[in-house]
mmCIF file of C-alpha atoms in Angstrom:
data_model
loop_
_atom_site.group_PDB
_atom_site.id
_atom_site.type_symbol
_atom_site.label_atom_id
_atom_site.label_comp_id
_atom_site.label_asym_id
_atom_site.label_seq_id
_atom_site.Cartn_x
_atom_site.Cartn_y
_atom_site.Cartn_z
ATOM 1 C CA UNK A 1 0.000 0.000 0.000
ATOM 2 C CA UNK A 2 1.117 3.674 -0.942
ATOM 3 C CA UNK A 3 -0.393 6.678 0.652
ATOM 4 C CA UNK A 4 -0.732 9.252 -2.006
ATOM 5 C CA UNK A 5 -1.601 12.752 -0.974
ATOM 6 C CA UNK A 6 -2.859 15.441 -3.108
ATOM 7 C CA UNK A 7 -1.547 19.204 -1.696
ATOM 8 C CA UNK A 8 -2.832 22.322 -3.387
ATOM 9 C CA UNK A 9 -0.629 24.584 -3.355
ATOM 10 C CA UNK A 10 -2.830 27.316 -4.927
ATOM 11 C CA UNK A 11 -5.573 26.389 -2.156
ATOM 12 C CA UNK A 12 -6.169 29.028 1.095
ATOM 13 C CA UNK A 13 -6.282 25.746 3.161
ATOM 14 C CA UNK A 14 -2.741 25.552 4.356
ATOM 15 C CA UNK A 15 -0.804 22.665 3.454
ATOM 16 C CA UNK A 16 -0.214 20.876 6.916
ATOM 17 C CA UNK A 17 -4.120 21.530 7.495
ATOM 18 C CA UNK A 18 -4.573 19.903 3.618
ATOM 19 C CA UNK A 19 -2.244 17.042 4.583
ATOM 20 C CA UNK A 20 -3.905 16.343 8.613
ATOM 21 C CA UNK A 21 -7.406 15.923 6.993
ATOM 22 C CA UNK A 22 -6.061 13.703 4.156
ATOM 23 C CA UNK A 23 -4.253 11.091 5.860
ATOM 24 C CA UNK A 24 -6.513 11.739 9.384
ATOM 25 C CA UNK A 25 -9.818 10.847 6.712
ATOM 26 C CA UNK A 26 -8.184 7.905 5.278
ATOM 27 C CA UNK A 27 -7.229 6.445 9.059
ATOM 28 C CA UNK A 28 -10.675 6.937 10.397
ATOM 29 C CA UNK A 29 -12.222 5.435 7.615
ATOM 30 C CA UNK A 30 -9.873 2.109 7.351
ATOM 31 C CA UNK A 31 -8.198 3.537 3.689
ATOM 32 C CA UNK A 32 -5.425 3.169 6.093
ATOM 33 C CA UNK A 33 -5.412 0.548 8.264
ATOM 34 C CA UNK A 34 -4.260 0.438 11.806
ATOM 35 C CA UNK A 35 -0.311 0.157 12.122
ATOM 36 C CA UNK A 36 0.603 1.090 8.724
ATOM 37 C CA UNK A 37 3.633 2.859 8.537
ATOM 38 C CA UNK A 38 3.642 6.638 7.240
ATOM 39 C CA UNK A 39 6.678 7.677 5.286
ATOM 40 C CA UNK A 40 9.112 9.908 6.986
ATOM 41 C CA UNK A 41 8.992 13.761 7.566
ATOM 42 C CA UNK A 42 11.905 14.310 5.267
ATOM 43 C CA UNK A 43 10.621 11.499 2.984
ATOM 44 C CA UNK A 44 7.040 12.520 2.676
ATOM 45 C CA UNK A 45 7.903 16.532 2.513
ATOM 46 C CA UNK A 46 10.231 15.520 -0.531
ATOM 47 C CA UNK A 47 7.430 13.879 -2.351
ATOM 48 C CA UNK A 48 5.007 16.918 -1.545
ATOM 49 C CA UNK A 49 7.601 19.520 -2.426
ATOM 50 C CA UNK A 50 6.732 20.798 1.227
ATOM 51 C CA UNK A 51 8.913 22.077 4.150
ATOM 52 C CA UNK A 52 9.390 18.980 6.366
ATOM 53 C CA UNK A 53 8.536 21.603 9.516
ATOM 54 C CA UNK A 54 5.057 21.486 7.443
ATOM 55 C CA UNK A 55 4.635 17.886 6.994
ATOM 56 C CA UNK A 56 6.373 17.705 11.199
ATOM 57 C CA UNK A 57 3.269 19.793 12.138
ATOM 58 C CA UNK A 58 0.772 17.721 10.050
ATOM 59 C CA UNK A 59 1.898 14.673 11.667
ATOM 60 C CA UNK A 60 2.171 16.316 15.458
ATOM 61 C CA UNK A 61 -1.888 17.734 15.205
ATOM 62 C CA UNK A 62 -2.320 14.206 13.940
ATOM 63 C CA UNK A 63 -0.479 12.304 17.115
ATOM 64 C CA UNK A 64 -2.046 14.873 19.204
ATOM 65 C CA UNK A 65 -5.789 14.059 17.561
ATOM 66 C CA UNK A 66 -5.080 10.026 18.713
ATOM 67 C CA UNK A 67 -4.698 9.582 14.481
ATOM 68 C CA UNK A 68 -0.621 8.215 14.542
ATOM 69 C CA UNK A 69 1.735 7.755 17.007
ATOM 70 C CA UNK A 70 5.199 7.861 16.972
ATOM 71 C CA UNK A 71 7.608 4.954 18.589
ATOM 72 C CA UNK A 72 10.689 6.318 18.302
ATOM 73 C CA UNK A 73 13.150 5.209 16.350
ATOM 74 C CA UNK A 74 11.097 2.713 14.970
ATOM 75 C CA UNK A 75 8.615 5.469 13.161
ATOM 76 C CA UNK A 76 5.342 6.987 12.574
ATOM 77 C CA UNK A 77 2.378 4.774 12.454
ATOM 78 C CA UNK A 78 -1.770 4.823 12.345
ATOM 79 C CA UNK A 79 -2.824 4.585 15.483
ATOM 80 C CA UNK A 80 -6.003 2.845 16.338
ATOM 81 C CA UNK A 81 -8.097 5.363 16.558
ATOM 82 C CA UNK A 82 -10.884 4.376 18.827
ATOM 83 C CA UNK A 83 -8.620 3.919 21.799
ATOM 84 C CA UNK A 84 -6.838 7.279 21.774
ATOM 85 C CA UNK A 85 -10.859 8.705 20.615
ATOM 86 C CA UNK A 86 -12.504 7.555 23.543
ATOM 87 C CA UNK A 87 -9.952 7.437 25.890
ATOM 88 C CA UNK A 88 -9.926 11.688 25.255
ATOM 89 C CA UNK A 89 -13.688 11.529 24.978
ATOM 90 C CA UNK A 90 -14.068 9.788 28.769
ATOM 91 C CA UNK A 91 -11.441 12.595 29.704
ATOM 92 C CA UNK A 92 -13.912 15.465 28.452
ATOM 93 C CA UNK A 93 -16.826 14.050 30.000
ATOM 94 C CA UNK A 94 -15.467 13.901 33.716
ATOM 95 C CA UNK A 95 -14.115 17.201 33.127
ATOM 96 C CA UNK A 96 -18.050 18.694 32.226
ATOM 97 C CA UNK A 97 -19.393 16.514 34.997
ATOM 98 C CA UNK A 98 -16.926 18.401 37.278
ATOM 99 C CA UNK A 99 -17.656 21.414 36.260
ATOM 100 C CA UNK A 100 -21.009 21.045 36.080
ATOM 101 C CA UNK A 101 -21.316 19.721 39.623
ATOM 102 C CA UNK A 102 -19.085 23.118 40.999
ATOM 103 C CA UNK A 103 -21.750 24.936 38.802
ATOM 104 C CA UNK A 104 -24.273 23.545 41.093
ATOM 105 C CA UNK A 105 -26.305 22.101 38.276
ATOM 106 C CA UNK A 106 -28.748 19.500 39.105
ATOM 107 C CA UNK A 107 -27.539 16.273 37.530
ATOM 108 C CA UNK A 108 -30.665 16.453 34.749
ATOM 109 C CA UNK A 109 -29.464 20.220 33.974
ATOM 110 C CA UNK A 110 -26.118 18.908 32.893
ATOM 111 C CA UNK A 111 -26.922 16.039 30.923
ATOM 112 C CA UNK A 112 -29.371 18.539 29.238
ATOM 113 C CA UNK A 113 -27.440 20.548 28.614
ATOM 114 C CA UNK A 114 -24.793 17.704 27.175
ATOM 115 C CA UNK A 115 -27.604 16.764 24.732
ATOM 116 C CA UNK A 116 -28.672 19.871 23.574
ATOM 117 C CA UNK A 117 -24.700 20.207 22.320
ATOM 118 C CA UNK A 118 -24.851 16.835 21.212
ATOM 119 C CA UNK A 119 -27.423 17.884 19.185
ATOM 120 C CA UNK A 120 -26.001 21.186 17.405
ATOM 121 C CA UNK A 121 -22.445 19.077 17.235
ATOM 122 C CA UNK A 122 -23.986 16.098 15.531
ATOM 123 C CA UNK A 123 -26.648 18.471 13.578
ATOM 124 C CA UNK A 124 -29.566 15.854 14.788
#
């Protein structure tokens, strides 16, 4: 398998954003599976005629998103993405049920007002 990425240069999306949705789309939706290795900074910024402190920041938003991770020496790789997701996700949701419970809201008042941004987020 060969990731191919497509940057625009001509595009007002910046290229590291261009490059973080590409390969963070193709994770999340198996195009890439889970522990394939991505190319190296230098390598992949050659092929993109791109700064490698541009691809280096594409690939750091992606480790911190839970997308890749990085084991040293060894390289970058696709992380599996649900762990990192809902380990991230269970920290949010203490941190609003902490703050909700300082706010004094009743326990129905938070979770109301989780749903309601549930709601606009998910555009149910």
């Amino acid at each position: 398998m060969t990731l191919t990425i497509a940057v625009d240069h001509g595009s007002t999306t910046a290229p590291y954003e261009q490059l973080r949705a590409q390969i963070s789309e193709r994770a999340r939706s198996g195009r890439l599976p889970v522990g394939y290795k991505l190319p190296t900074v230098r390598g992949l910024a050659e092929q993109l005629g791109l700064a490698a402190n541009t691809v280096a920041k594409a690939y750091k938003a992606l480790e911190a998103d839970g997308v890749i991770e990085t084991r040293g020496r060894h390289g970058t790789f696709v992380a599996a993405a649900g762990d990192a997701a809902t380990r991230r996700a269970a920290t949010a949701a203490a941190q609003y049920a902490e703050e909700a419970r300082r706010l004094g809201l009743t326990r129905e008042a938070a979770e109301a007002a989780l749903n309601e941004a549930l709601r606009a987020a998910y555009d149910d």
